[in-house]
PDB file of C-alpha atoms in Angstrom:
ATOM      1  CA  MET A 238      27.028  23.413  18.766  1.00 41.00           C
ATOM      2  CA  SER A 239      23.739  23.384  20.078  1.00 41.00           C
ATOM      3  CA  ALA A 240      22.560  22.209  23.456  1.00 38.00           C
ATOM      4  CA  GLY A 241      21.453  18.954  21.997  1.00 40.00           C
ATOM      5  CA  SER A 242      24.654  18.568  19.956  1.00 39.00           C
ATOM      6  CA  ARG A 243      26.456  18.627  23.321  1.00 37.00           C
ATOM      7  CA  ARG A 244      24.931  15.370  24.572  1.00 39.00           C
ATOM      8  CA  TRP A 245      26.569  13.459  21.546  1.00 41.00           C
ATOM      9  CA  PRO A 246      29.484  11.068  22.290  1.00 43.00           C
ATOM     10  CA  ARG A 247      32.782  12.657  22.590  1.00 43.00           C
ATOM     11  CA  ALA A 248      34.041  10.541  19.457  1.00 41.00           C
ATOM     12  CA  LEU A 249      31.411  12.621  17.411  1.00 47.00           C
ATOM     13  CA  ALA A 250      32.739  15.977  18.943  1.00 48.00           C
ATOM     14  CA  ALA A 251      36.417  15.269  18.446  1.00 44.00           C
ATOM     15  CA  LEU A 252      36.135  14.133  14.984  1.00 46.00           C
ATOM     16  CA  THR A 253      33.926  16.835  14.204  1.00 48.00           C
ATOM     17  CA  ALA A 254      36.347  19.579  15.148  1.00 48.00           C
ATOM     18  CA  LEU A 255      39.252  17.489  13.544  1.00 43.00           C
ATOM     19  CA  LEU A 256      37.594  17.638  10.276  1.00 48.00           C
ATOM     20  CA  ALA A 257      36.248  21.019  10.487  1.00 46.00           C
ATOM     21  CA  GLY A 258      39.829  22.319  10.813  1.00 45.00           C
ATOM     22  CA  ASN A 259      40.423  21.247   7.185  1.00 43.00           C
ATOM     23  CA  SER A 260      37.013  21.905   5.607  1.00 42.00           C
ATOM     24  CA  GLN A 261      34.912  24.704   5.164  1.00 43.00           C
ATOM     25  CA  ALA A 262      31.384  23.789   6.054  1.00 45.00           C
ATOM     26  CA  GLN A 263      28.428  26.273   5.597  1.00 46.00           C
ATOM     27  CA  SER A 264      25.119  25.676   7.176  1.00 46.00           C
ATOM     28  CA  PRO A 265      22.521  25.624   4.730  1.00 49.00           C
ATOM     29  CA  ASP A 266      19.664  27.926   4.493  1.00 54.00           C
ATOM     30  CA  CYS A 267      16.461  26.289   5.458  1.00 65.00           C
ATOM     31  CA  GLN A 268      13.390  26.542   7.543  1.00 57.00           C
ATOM     32  CA  PRO A 269      13.669  24.254  11.096  1.00 58.00           C
ATOM     33  CA  ALA A 270      11.436  21.109  11.058  1.00 56.00           C
ATOM     34  CA  ALA A 271       8.457  20.980  13.086  1.00 55.00           C
ATOM     35  CA  ASP A 272       8.647  17.453  13.930  1.00 62.00           C
ATOM     36  CA  ALA A 273      10.870  16.669  17.090  1.00 64.00           C
ATOM     37  CA  GLY A 274      11.448  13.125  15.707  1.00 68.00           C
ATOM     38  CA  ALA A 275      13.128  14.250  12.712  1.00 74.00           C
ATOM     39  CA  ARG A 276      15.971  15.920  14.513  1.00 81.00           C
ATOM     40  CA  LYS A 277      16.280  12.683  17.029  1.00 80.00           C
ATOM     41  CA  GLN A 278      16.627  10.635  13.744  1.00 79.00           C
ATOM     42  CA  ALA A 279      19.103  13.016  12.284  1.00 82.00           C
ATOM     43  CA  GLU A 280      21.092  12.963  15.509  1.00 84.00           C
ATOM     44  CA  GLN A 281      21.097   9.344  15.657  1.00 82.00           C
ATOM     45  CA  ARG A 282      22.493   8.672  12.145  1.00 82.00           C
ATOM     46  CA  LEU A 283      25.088  10.995  12.973  1.00 85.00           C
ATOM     47  CA  VAL A 284      26.240   9.435  15.981  1.00 84.00           C
ATOM     48  CA  LEU A 285      26.260   6.052  14.432  1.00 81.00           C
ATOM     49  CA  LEU A 286      28.314   7.430  11.283  1.00 84.00           C
ATOM     50  CA  ALA A 287      30.626   9.066  13.530  1.00 83.00           C
ATOM     51  CA  ARG A 288      31.226   5.654  15.581  1.00 81.00           C
ATOM     52  CA  MET A 289      31.776   3.908  12.312  1.00 81.00           C
ATOM     53  CA  VAL A 290      34.553   5.925  10.569  1.00 83.00           C
ATOM     54  CA  GLU A 291      36.462   7.122  13.682  1.00 78.00           C
ATOM     55  CA  GLY A 292      40.180   6.414  13.406  1.00 71.00           C
ATOM     56  CA  GLU A 293      40.230   3.469  15.961  1.00 70.00           C
ATOM     57  CA  ALA A 294      37.291   1.773  14.675  1.00 70.00           C
ATOM     58  CA  ARG A 295      38.636  -1.773  13.136  1.00 72.00           C
ATOM     59  CA  PRO A 296      36.472  -1.656   9.983  1.00 76.00           C
ATOM     60  CA  VAL A 297      38.220   2.000   9.405  1.00 82.00           C
ATOM     61  CA  GLN A 298      41.835   0.152   9.954  1.00 80.00           C
ATOM     62  CA  ARG A 299      41.069  -2.669   7.662  1.00 78.00           C
ATOM     63  CA  VAL A 300      40.205  -0.168   5.034  1.00 82.00           C
ATOM     64  CA  MET A 301      43.511   1.790   5.782  1.00 83.00           C
ATOM     65  CA  GLU A 302      45.377  -1.593   5.855  1.00 78.00           C
ATOM     66  CA  SER A 303      43.939  -2.586   2.655  1.00 75.00           C
ATOM     67  CA  GLY A 304      45.619   0.091   0.153  1.00 77.00           C
ATOM     68  CA  ASN A 305      42.285   0.194  -1.951  1.00 80.00           C
ATOM     69  CA  ALA A 306      42.313   3.940  -2.722  1.00 84.00           C
ATOM     70  CA  GLU A 307      38.532   4.009  -3.629  1.00 87.00           C
ATOM     71  CA  ALA A 308      37.828   2.673  -0.304  1.00 86.00           C
ATOM     72  CA  GLU A 309      39.959   5.217   1.492  1.00 88.00           C
ATOM     73  CA  GLN A 310      38.464   8.038  -0.422  1.00 90.00           C
ATOM     74  CA  ALA A 311      34.796   6.702   0.374  1.00 89.00           C
ATOM     75  CA  ILE A 312      35.963   6.896   4.190  1.00 90.00           C
ATOM     76  CA  THR A 313      37.010  10.608   3.648  1.00 91.00           C
ATOM     77  CA  GLY A 314      33.754  11.329   2.020  1.00 91.00           C
ATOM     78  CA  ALA A 315      31.929   9.828   4.867  1.00 90.00           C
ATOM     79  CA  ARG A 316      34.024  11.764   7.433  1.00 91.00           C
ATOM     80  CA  ALA A 317      33.252  14.917   5.479  1.00 91.00           C
ATOM     81  CA  ARG A 318      29.482  14.160   5.498  1.00 90.00           C
ATOM     82  CA  ILE A 319      29.681  14.357   9.383  1.00 90.00           C
ATOM     83  CA  VAL A 320      30.849  18.153   9.136  1.00 91.00           C
ATOM     84  CA  THR A 321      28.096  19.031   6.770  1.00 90.00           C
ATOM     85  CA  ALA A 322      25.718  17.071   8.498  1.00 88.00           C
ATOM     86  CA  SER A 323      26.547  18.601  11.738  1.00 88.00           C
ATOM     87  CA  ALA A 324      26.404  22.147  10.520  1.00 88.00           C
ATOM     88  CA  ALA A 325      22.931  21.335   9.096  1.00 86.00           C
ATOM     89  CA  LEU A 326      21.825  20.123  12.338  1.00 84.00           C
ATOM     90  CA  ASP A 327      22.937  23.341  14.066  1.00 86.00           C
ATOM     91  CA  SER A 328      21.086  25.235  11.656  1.00 85.00           C
ATOM     92  CA  GLY A 329      17.821  23.440  12.335  1.00 84.00           C
ATOM     93  CA  CYS A 330      17.978  21.873   8.876  1.00 86.00           C
ATOM     94  CA  ASP A 331      17.005  18.275  10.278  1.00 85.00           C
ATOM     95  CA  ALA A 332      15.992  16.552   7.005  1.00 85.00           C
ATOM     96  CA  VAL A 333      19.241  17.940   5.433  1.00 87.00           C
ATOM     97  CA  ALA A 334      21.356  16.542   8.235  1.00 86.00           C
ATOM     98  CA  ALA A 335      19.462  13.248   8.109  1.00 85.00           C
ATOM     99  CA  GLU A 336      20.177  12.822   4.261  1.00 88.00           C
ATOM    100  CA  LEU A 337      23.702  13.887   4.758  1.00 89.00           C
ATOM    101  CA  ALA A 338      24.467  11.288   7.509  1.00 87.00           C
ATOM    102  CA  SER A 339      22.542   8.581   5.390  1.00 87.00           C
ATOM    103  CA  GLU A 340      24.947   9.322   2.583  1.00 90.00           C
ATOM    104  CA  GLY A 341      27.978   9.164   5.188  1.00 88.00           C
ATOM    105  CA  LEU A 342      26.744   5.865   6.122  1.00 87.00           C
ATOM    106  CA  ALA A 343      26.294   4.394   2.662  1.00 87.00           C
ATOM    107  CA  LEU A 344      29.806   5.604   1.663  1.00 89.00           C
ATOM    108  CA  ALA A 345      31.159   3.999   4.933  1.00 86.00           C
ATOM    109  CA  ALA A 346      29.385   0.679   3.934  1.00 84.00           C
ATOM    110  CA  GLU A 347      30.859   0.833   0.531  1.00 84.00           C
ATOM    111  CA  ALA A 348      34.367   1.538   1.920  1.00 84.00           C
ATOM    112  CA  PHE A 349      34.038  -1.750   3.922  1.00 81.00           C
ATOM    113  CA  LYS A 350      32.851  -3.644   1.159  1.00 79.00           C
ATOM    114  CA  LEU A 351      35.704  -2.575  -1.142  1.00 79.00           C
ATOM    115  CA  ALA A 352      38.151  -3.229   1.560  1.00 73.00           C
ATOM    116  CA  LYS A 353      37.298  -6.627   2.339  1.00 69.00           C
ATOM    117  CA  GLY A 354      36.643  -7.939  -1.579  1.00 55.00           C
ATOM    118  CA  THR A 355      33.531  -9.310  -2.723  1.00 38.00           C
ATOM    119  CA  ALA A 356      30.740  -9.405  -0.442  1.00 43.00           C
ATOM    120  CA  ALA A 357      29.603 -12.996   0.604  1.00 47.00           C
ATOM    121  CA  GLY A 358      26.330 -14.382  -0.422  1.00 51.00           C
ATOM    122  CA  GLY A 359      24.833 -13.051   2.742  1.00 64.00           C
ATOM    123  CA  ASP A 360      25.134  -9.729   1.050  1.00 74.00           C
ATOM    124  CA  LEU A 361      22.941 -10.178  -1.610  1.00 75.00           C
ATOM    125  CA  ASP A 362      20.416 -12.252   0.547  1.00 78.00           C
ATOM    126  CA  TYR A 363      20.172  -9.254   2.935  1.00 84.00           C
ATOM    127  CA  LYS A 364      19.447  -6.453   0.273  1.00 83.00           C
ATOM    128  CA  ARG A 365      16.554  -8.443  -1.540  1.00 80.00           C
ATOM    129  CA  LEU A 366      15.044  -9.031   2.249  1.00 84.00           C
ATOM    130  CA  HIS A 367      15.893  -5.415   2.793  1.00 87.00           C
ATOM    131  CA  GLU A 368      13.960  -4.247  -0.437  1.00 83.00           C
ATOM    132  CA  ARG A 369      11.141  -6.321   0.445  1.00 80.00           C
ATOM    133  CA  THR A 370      10.483  -5.065   3.949  1.00 85.00           C
ATOM    134  CA  GLN A 371      10.763  -1.610   2.796  1.00 83.00           C
ATOM    135  CA  ALA A 372       8.243  -2.205   0.072  1.00 78.00           C
ATOM    136  CA  PHE A 373       5.806  -3.838   2.607  1.00 78.00           C
ATOM    137  CA  LEU A 374       6.435  -0.932   4.967  1.00 83.00           C
ATOM    138  CA  GLN A 375       5.840   1.622   2.459  1.00 78.00           C
ATOM    139  CA  SER A 376       2.947  -0.133   1.274  1.00 73.00           C
ATOM    140  CA  LEU A 377       1.394  -0.399   4.594  1.00 78.00           C
ATOM    141  CA  GLU A 378       1.776   3.205   5.421  1.00 79.00           C
ATOM    142  CA  SER A 379      -0.020   4.192   2.501  1.00 72.00           C
ATOM    143  CA  GLN A 380      -3.067   2.327   3.548  1.00 72.00           C
ATOM    144  CA  PRO A 381      -5.893   4.424   5.234  1.00 74.00           C
ATOM    145  CA  GLU A 382      -5.044   4.373   8.880  1.00 78.00           C
ATOM    146  CA  GLU A 383      -8.567   2.800   9.852  1.00 76.00           C
ATOM    147  CA  LEU A 384      -7.402  -0.370   7.858  1.00 75.00           C
ATOM    148  CA  ARG A 385      -3.688  -0.755   9.136  1.00 79.00           C
ATOM    149  CA  GLY A 386      -4.513  -2.697  12.017  1.00 82.00           C
ATOM    150  CA  VAL A 387      -0.908  -1.450  13.237  1.00 84.00           C
ATOM    151  CA  GLY A 388      -0.628   1.510  15.574  1.00 83.00           C
ATOM    152  CA  GLU A 389       1.653   4.228  15.235  1.00 86.00           C
ATOM    153  CA  ALA A 390       3.778   2.845  18.563  1.00 86.00           C
ATOM    154  CA  ASP A 391       4.095  -0.227  16.417  1.00 87.00           C
ATOM    155  CA  LEU A 392       5.158   1.205  13.201  1.00 87.00           C
ATOM    156  CA  ALA A 393       7.962   3.287  14.988  1.00 88.00           C
ATOM    157  CA  GLY A 394       9.119  -0.267  16.548  1.00 90.00           C
ATOM    158  CA  ILE A 395       9.108  -1.604  13.258  1.00 91.00           C
ATOM    159  CA  ARG A 396      11.339   1.401  11.788  1.00 90.00           C
ATOM    160  CA  ARG A 397      13.801   1.072  14.659  1.00 90.00           C
ATOM    161  CA  GLN A 398      14.194  -2.784  13.756  1.00 92.00           C
ATOM    162  CA  VAL A 399      14.919  -1.933  10.374  1.00 91.00           C
ATOM    163  CA  GLN A 400      17.416   0.618  11.236  1.00 89.00           C
ATOM    164  CA  ARG A 401      19.384  -1.514  13.608  1.00 89.00           C
ATOM    165  CA  ALA A 402      19.207  -4.235  10.835  1.00 90.00           C
ATOM    166  CA  GLU A 403      20.925  -1.447   8.627  1.00 87.00           C
ATOM    167  CA  GLU A 404      23.420  -0.952  11.194  1.00 85.00           C
ATOM    168  CA  PHE A 405      24.560  -4.453  11.249  1.00 84.00           C
ATOM    169  CA  ALA A 406      24.657  -4.490   7.397  1.00 83.00           C
ATOM    170  CA  VAL A 407      26.825  -1.426   7.207  1.00 80.00           C
ATOM    171  CA  GLY A 408      29.404  -3.186   9.664  1.00 75.00           C
ATOM    172  CA  GLY A 409      29.321  -6.271   7.239  1.00 74.00           C
ATOM    173  CA  ASP A 410      27.202  -8.493   9.557  1.00 79.00           C
ATOM    174  CA  TYR A 411      24.540  -9.399   6.980  1.00 82.00           C
ATOM    175  CA  ALA A 412      23.353 -12.462   8.994  1.00 83.00           C
ATOM    176  CA  ALA A 413      22.411 -10.559  12.035  1.00 86.00           C
ATOM    177  CA  ALA A 414      20.702  -7.844   9.903  1.00 88.00           C
ATOM    178  CA  SER A 415      18.762 -10.637   7.987  1.00 88.00           C
ATOM    179  CA  ARG A 416      17.666 -12.009  11.257  1.00 89.00           C
ATOM    180  CA  LEU A 417      16.390  -8.865  12.355  1.00 91.00           C
ATOM    181  CA  LEU A 418      14.641  -8.191   9.317  1.00 90.00           C
ATOM    182  CA  LEU A 419      12.904 -11.449   8.518  1.00 88.00           C
ATOM    183  CA  PRO A 420      10.228 -11.349  11.416  1.00 89.00           C
ATOM    184  CA  VAL A 421       9.338  -7.833  10.308  1.00 89.00           C
ATOM    185  CA  ALA A 422       8.934  -8.698   6.623  1.00 84.00           C
ATOM    186  CA  ASP A 423       6.632 -11.770   7.721  1.00 82.00           C
ATOM    187  CA  ARG A 424       4.659  -9.636   9.969  1.00 85.00           C
ATOM    188  CA  LEU A 425       4.259  -6.769   7.650  1.00 84.00           C
ATOM    189  CA  GLU A 426       3.477  -9.587   4.587  1.00 76.00           C
ATOM    190  CA  ARG A 427       0.830 -11.036   6.827  1.00 77.00           C
ATOM    191  CA  ARG A 428      -0.880  -7.584   7.611  1.00 80.00           C
ATOM    192  CA  LEU A 429      -1.029  -6.726   3.871  1.00 73.00           C
ATOM    193  CA  VAL A 430      -2.603  -9.782   2.832  1.00 68.00           C
ATOM    194  CA  ALA A 431      -5.155  -9.229   5.599  1.00 70.00           C
ATOM    195  CA  ILE A 432      -5.739  -5.629   4.370  1.00 67.00           C
ATOM    196  CA  TYR A 433      -6.217  -6.666   0.636  1.00 59.00           C
ATOM    197  CA  ASP A 434      -8.401  -9.542   1.506  1.00 54.00           C
ATOM    198  CA  GLN A 435     -11.074  -6.688   2.722  1.00 55.00           C
ATOM    199  CA  ARG A 436     -11.450  -5.394  -0.948  1.00 47.00           C
ATOM    200  CA  THR A 437     -15.056  -4.287  -0.321  1.00 40.00           C
ATOM    201  CA  VAL A 438     -13.798  -1.724   2.078  1.00 38.00           C
ATOM    202  CA  TYR A 439     -11.891   0.217  -0.552  1.00 43.00           C
ATOM    203  CA  TYR A 440     -15.003   0.990  -2.579  1.00 44.00           C
ATOM    204  CA  GLU A 441     -16.811   2.981   0.305  1.00 47.00           C
ATOM    205  CA  LYS A 442     -14.440   5.846  -0.801  1.00 58.00           C
ATOM    206  CA  ASN A 443     -16.000   9.264  -2.029  1.00 64.00           C
ATOM    207  CA  PHE A 444     -14.601  10.721  -5.073  1.00 73.00           C
ATOM    208  CA  ALA A 445     -14.224  14.193  -5.972  1.00 79.00           C
ATOM    209  CA  GLY A 446     -14.735  13.302  -9.706  1.00 85.00           C
ATOM    210  CA  PRO A 447     -13.932  10.922 -12.397  1.00 88.00           C
ATOM    211  CA  GLN A 448     -10.250  11.880 -12.442  1.00 90.00           C
ATOM    212  CA  ASP A 449      -9.763  11.195  -8.639  1.00 88.00           C
ATOM    213  CA  GLU A 450     -11.413   7.971  -9.114  1.00 88.00           C
ATOM    214  CA  TYR A 451      -9.316   7.038 -11.800  1.00 91.00           C
ATOM    215  CA  ASP A 452      -5.889   7.971  -9.836  1.00 88.00           C
ATOM    216  CA  TYR A 453      -7.470   5.634  -7.062  1.00 87.00           C
ATOM    217  CA  LEU A 454      -8.005   2.717  -9.178  1.00 89.00           C
ATOM    218  CA  VAL A 455      -4.167   3.439 -10.859  1.00 90.00           C
ATOM    219  CA  GLU A 456      -2.852   3.171  -7.074  1.00 86.00           C
ATOM    220  CA  GLN A 457      -4.930   0.392  -6.526  1.00 84.00           C
ATOM    221  CA  TYR A 458      -3.381  -1.433  -9.601  1.00 88.00           C
ATOM    222  CA  LYS A 459       0.141  -0.636  -8.566  1.00 86.00           C
ATOM    223  CA  GLY A 460      -0.405  -1.990  -5.217  1.00 82.00           C
ATOM    224  CA  TYR A 461      -1.585  -5.424  -6.833  1.00 83.00           C
ATOM    225  CA  GLN A 462       1.700  -5.149  -8.952  1.00 83.00           C
ATOM    226  CA  MET A 463       3.673  -4.775  -5.797  1.00 79.00           C
ATOM    227  CA  LEU A 464       1.854  -7.623  -4.311  1.00 77.00           C
ATOM    228  CA  MET A 465       2.654 -10.033  -7.182  1.00 81.00           C
ATOM    229  CA  LEU A 466       6.283  -8.760  -7.294  1.00 76.00           C
ATOM    230  CA  ASN A 467       6.716  -9.234  -3.375  1.00 71.00           C
ATOM    231  CA  LEU A 468       4.260 -11.627  -2.122  1.00 68.00           C
ATOM    232  CA  ALA A 469       4.095 -14.339  -4.806  1.00 68.00           C
ATOM    233  CA  GLY A 470       7.712 -15.708  -4.491  1.00 66.00           C
ATOM    234  CA  ASP A 471       7.522 -19.457  -5.824  1.00 65.00           C
ATOM    235  CA  ARG A 472       4.124 -19.808  -5.765  1.00 71.00           C
ATOM    236  CA  GLN A 473       2.669 -21.121  -8.843  1.00 73.00           C
ATOM    237  CA  PRO A 474      -1.320 -21.648 -10.059  1.00 70.00           C
ATOM    238  CA  SER A 475      -2.021 -25.105 -10.789  1.00 63.00           C
ATOM    239  CA  HIS A 476      -0.957 -26.940 -13.720  1.00 66.00           C
ATOM    240  CA  ALA A 477      -4.401 -26.543 -15.488  1.00 61.00           C
ATOM    241  CA  GLY A 478      -4.755 -22.994 -14.539  1.00 66.00           C
ATOM    242  CA  ARG A 479      -1.237 -21.578 -15.755  1.00 75.00           C
ATOM    243  CA  GLN A 480      -2.943 -20.588 -19.158  1.00 77.00           C
ATOM    244  CA  LEU A 481      -5.593 -18.578 -17.386  1.00 78.00           C
ATOM    245  CA  PHE A 482      -2.930 -17.026 -14.975  1.00 82.00           C
ATOM    246  CA  ALA A 483      -0.536 -15.667 -17.857  1.00 85.00           C
ATOM    247  CA  ASP A 484      -4.097 -14.685 -19.868  1.00 84.00           C
ATOM    248  CA  SER A 485      -5.262 -12.729 -16.705  1.00 85.00           C
ATOM    249  CA  LEU A 486      -1.939 -10.807 -16.079  1.00 90.00           C
ATOM    250  CA  ALA A 487      -1.708  -9.863 -19.864  1.00 90.00           C
ATOM    251  CA  ALA A 488      -5.336  -8.831 -19.934  1.00 90.00           C
ATOM    252  CA  ALA A 489      -4.723  -6.738 -16.741  1.00 92.00           C
ATOM    253  CA  GLU A 490      -1.800  -5.241 -18.640  1.00 93.00           C
ATOM    254  CA  SER A 491      -3.671  -4.389 -21.654  1.00 92.00           C
ATOM    255  CA  TYR A 492      -6.918  -3.006 -19.856  1.00 94.00           C
ATOM    256  CA  ALA A 493      -4.415  -0.750 -17.893  1.00 94.00           C
ATOM    257  CA  ALA A 494      -2.798   0.640 -20.975  1.00 94.00           C
ATOM    258  CA  GLN A 495      -6.103   1.108 -22.543  1.00 95.00           C
ATOM    259  CA  ALA A 496      -7.162   3.078 -19.649  1.00 95.00           C
ATOM    260  CA  ALA A 497      -4.142   5.445 -19.721  1.00 95.00           C
ATOM    261  CA  ARG A 498      -4.913   6.043 -23.185  1.00 95.00           C
ATOM    262  CA  SER A 499      -8.438   7.042 -22.482  1.00 95.00           C
ATOM    263  CA  ALA A 500      -7.404   9.161 -19.561  1.00 94.00           C
ATOM    264  CA  GLU A 501      -5.187  11.147 -21.678  1.00 94.00           C
ATOM    265  CA  THR A 502      -7.878  11.924 -23.932  1.00 93.00           C
ATOM    266  CA  GLY A 503     -10.376  12.857 -21.142  1.00 93.00           C
ATOM    267  CA  ASP A 504     -12.400   9.791 -21.907  1.00 94.00           C
ATOM    268  CA  TRP A 505     -12.983   9.167 -18.032  1.00 93.00           C
ATOM    269  CA  ASP A 506     -15.936   6.604 -18.576  1.00 93.00           C
ATOM    270  CA  GLN A 507     -13.699   4.240 -20.831  1.00 94.00           C
ATOM    271  CA  ALA A 508     -10.792   4.953 -18.699  1.00 94.00           C
ATOM    272  CA  LEU A 509     -12.592   3.832 -15.401  1.00 93.00           C
ATOM    273  CA  ALA A 510     -14.142   0.956 -17.168  1.00 93.00           C
ATOM    274  CA  SER A 511     -10.897  -0.280 -18.316  1.00 94.00           C
ATOM    275  CA  MET A 512      -9.163   0.274 -15.073  1.00 93.00           C
ATOM    276  CA  ARG A 513     -11.956  -1.539 -12.905  1.00 91.00           C
ATOM    277  CA  ASP A 514     -11.075  -4.592 -15.808  1.00 92.00           C
ATOM    278  CA  ALA A 515      -7.418  -4.451 -15.204  1.00 93.00           C
ATOM    279  CA  ASN A 516      -7.919  -4.634 -11.565  1.00 89.00           C
ATOM    280  CA  MET A 517     -10.526  -7.410 -11.873  1.00 88.00           C
ATOM    281  CA  ASN A 518      -8.138  -9.496 -13.980  1.00 87.00           C
ATOM    282  CA  TYR A 519      -5.251  -8.892 -11.535  1.00 89.00           C
ATOM    283  CA  GLU A 520      -7.056  -9.833  -8.793  1.00 84.00           C
ATOM    284  CA  ARG A 521      -8.000 -13.103 -10.221  1.00 82.00           C
ATOM    285  CA  ALA A 522      -4.284 -13.905 -11.069  1.00 84.00           C
ATOM    286  CA  LEU A 523      -3.599 -13.183  -7.585  1.00 82.00           C
ATOM    287  CA  ARG A 524      -6.415 -15.383  -5.962  1.00 78.00           C
ATOM    288  CA  MET A 525      -5.060 -18.311  -8.372  1.00 76.00           C
ATOM    289  CA  ILE A 526      -1.678 -18.281  -6.335  1.00 78.00           C
ATOM    290  CA  GLY A 527      -3.142 -18.188  -3.003  1.00 70.00           C
ATOM    291  CA  ILE A 528      -3.712 -14.493  -2.386  1.00 67.00           C
ATOM    292  CA  GLY A 529      -7.067 -13.786  -1.660  1.00 54.00           C
ATOM    293  CA  TYR A 530      -9.635 -11.121  -1.821  1.00 47.00           C
TER     294      TYR A 530
END
């Protein structure tokens, strides 16, 4: 173990040693990551996984008492990830270690779910909220830094809160997980709406050529689709505007398809014109349900 590894809880060291005696863990060959934060994140996930699947943990005991072979197999797989993730971490493969630890956490969560039977409705509510939060976060991170309105320190805090929510969910406490995620989702939603309200800023970008501009407009179109999927919710246009709303969405899809065909043949003038029309129609539909530009 590396010097950093020796600082981990005794439960992790003991469990790793026990499993290593029954498994041939091989250190992967990779280039060490330059980001120190990546190693810390991998260590945190690995420590969490070790705590969750150690023999004395009550959720693990419930799995073993359930007689559910699939759940027991999932716990075995989660424990095996500790060995391989530890080997990856000691080899400097931080990203690989983090991925293996995440796989272990997912296996543990599946085991606990199988052991206690069908999950309550809170499971589905949490999953929907988590997916929405992740979509918002990814969209915000994809924005130009000067438009985000959220600094790196705040983004790091948001990611930590999402991670804490995931830890509660893995342990089966979906209510607590949702309570942590809800204010994060609300904040991200408000920020995204504010960003997309500043539409004129987006057209100050300089493009290397027509294909570069086309790719940009396509990404903007995808962003509008994400907004419709994640922000619209139960919002509906007025009764009189429903047909225009449907027509605008249909036109947006039609123009986007036309743009794709023109791009395939290299007709960039037509592709750009069609993509602008697609975005204009999507913007109109979003405005009709209260998401302004």
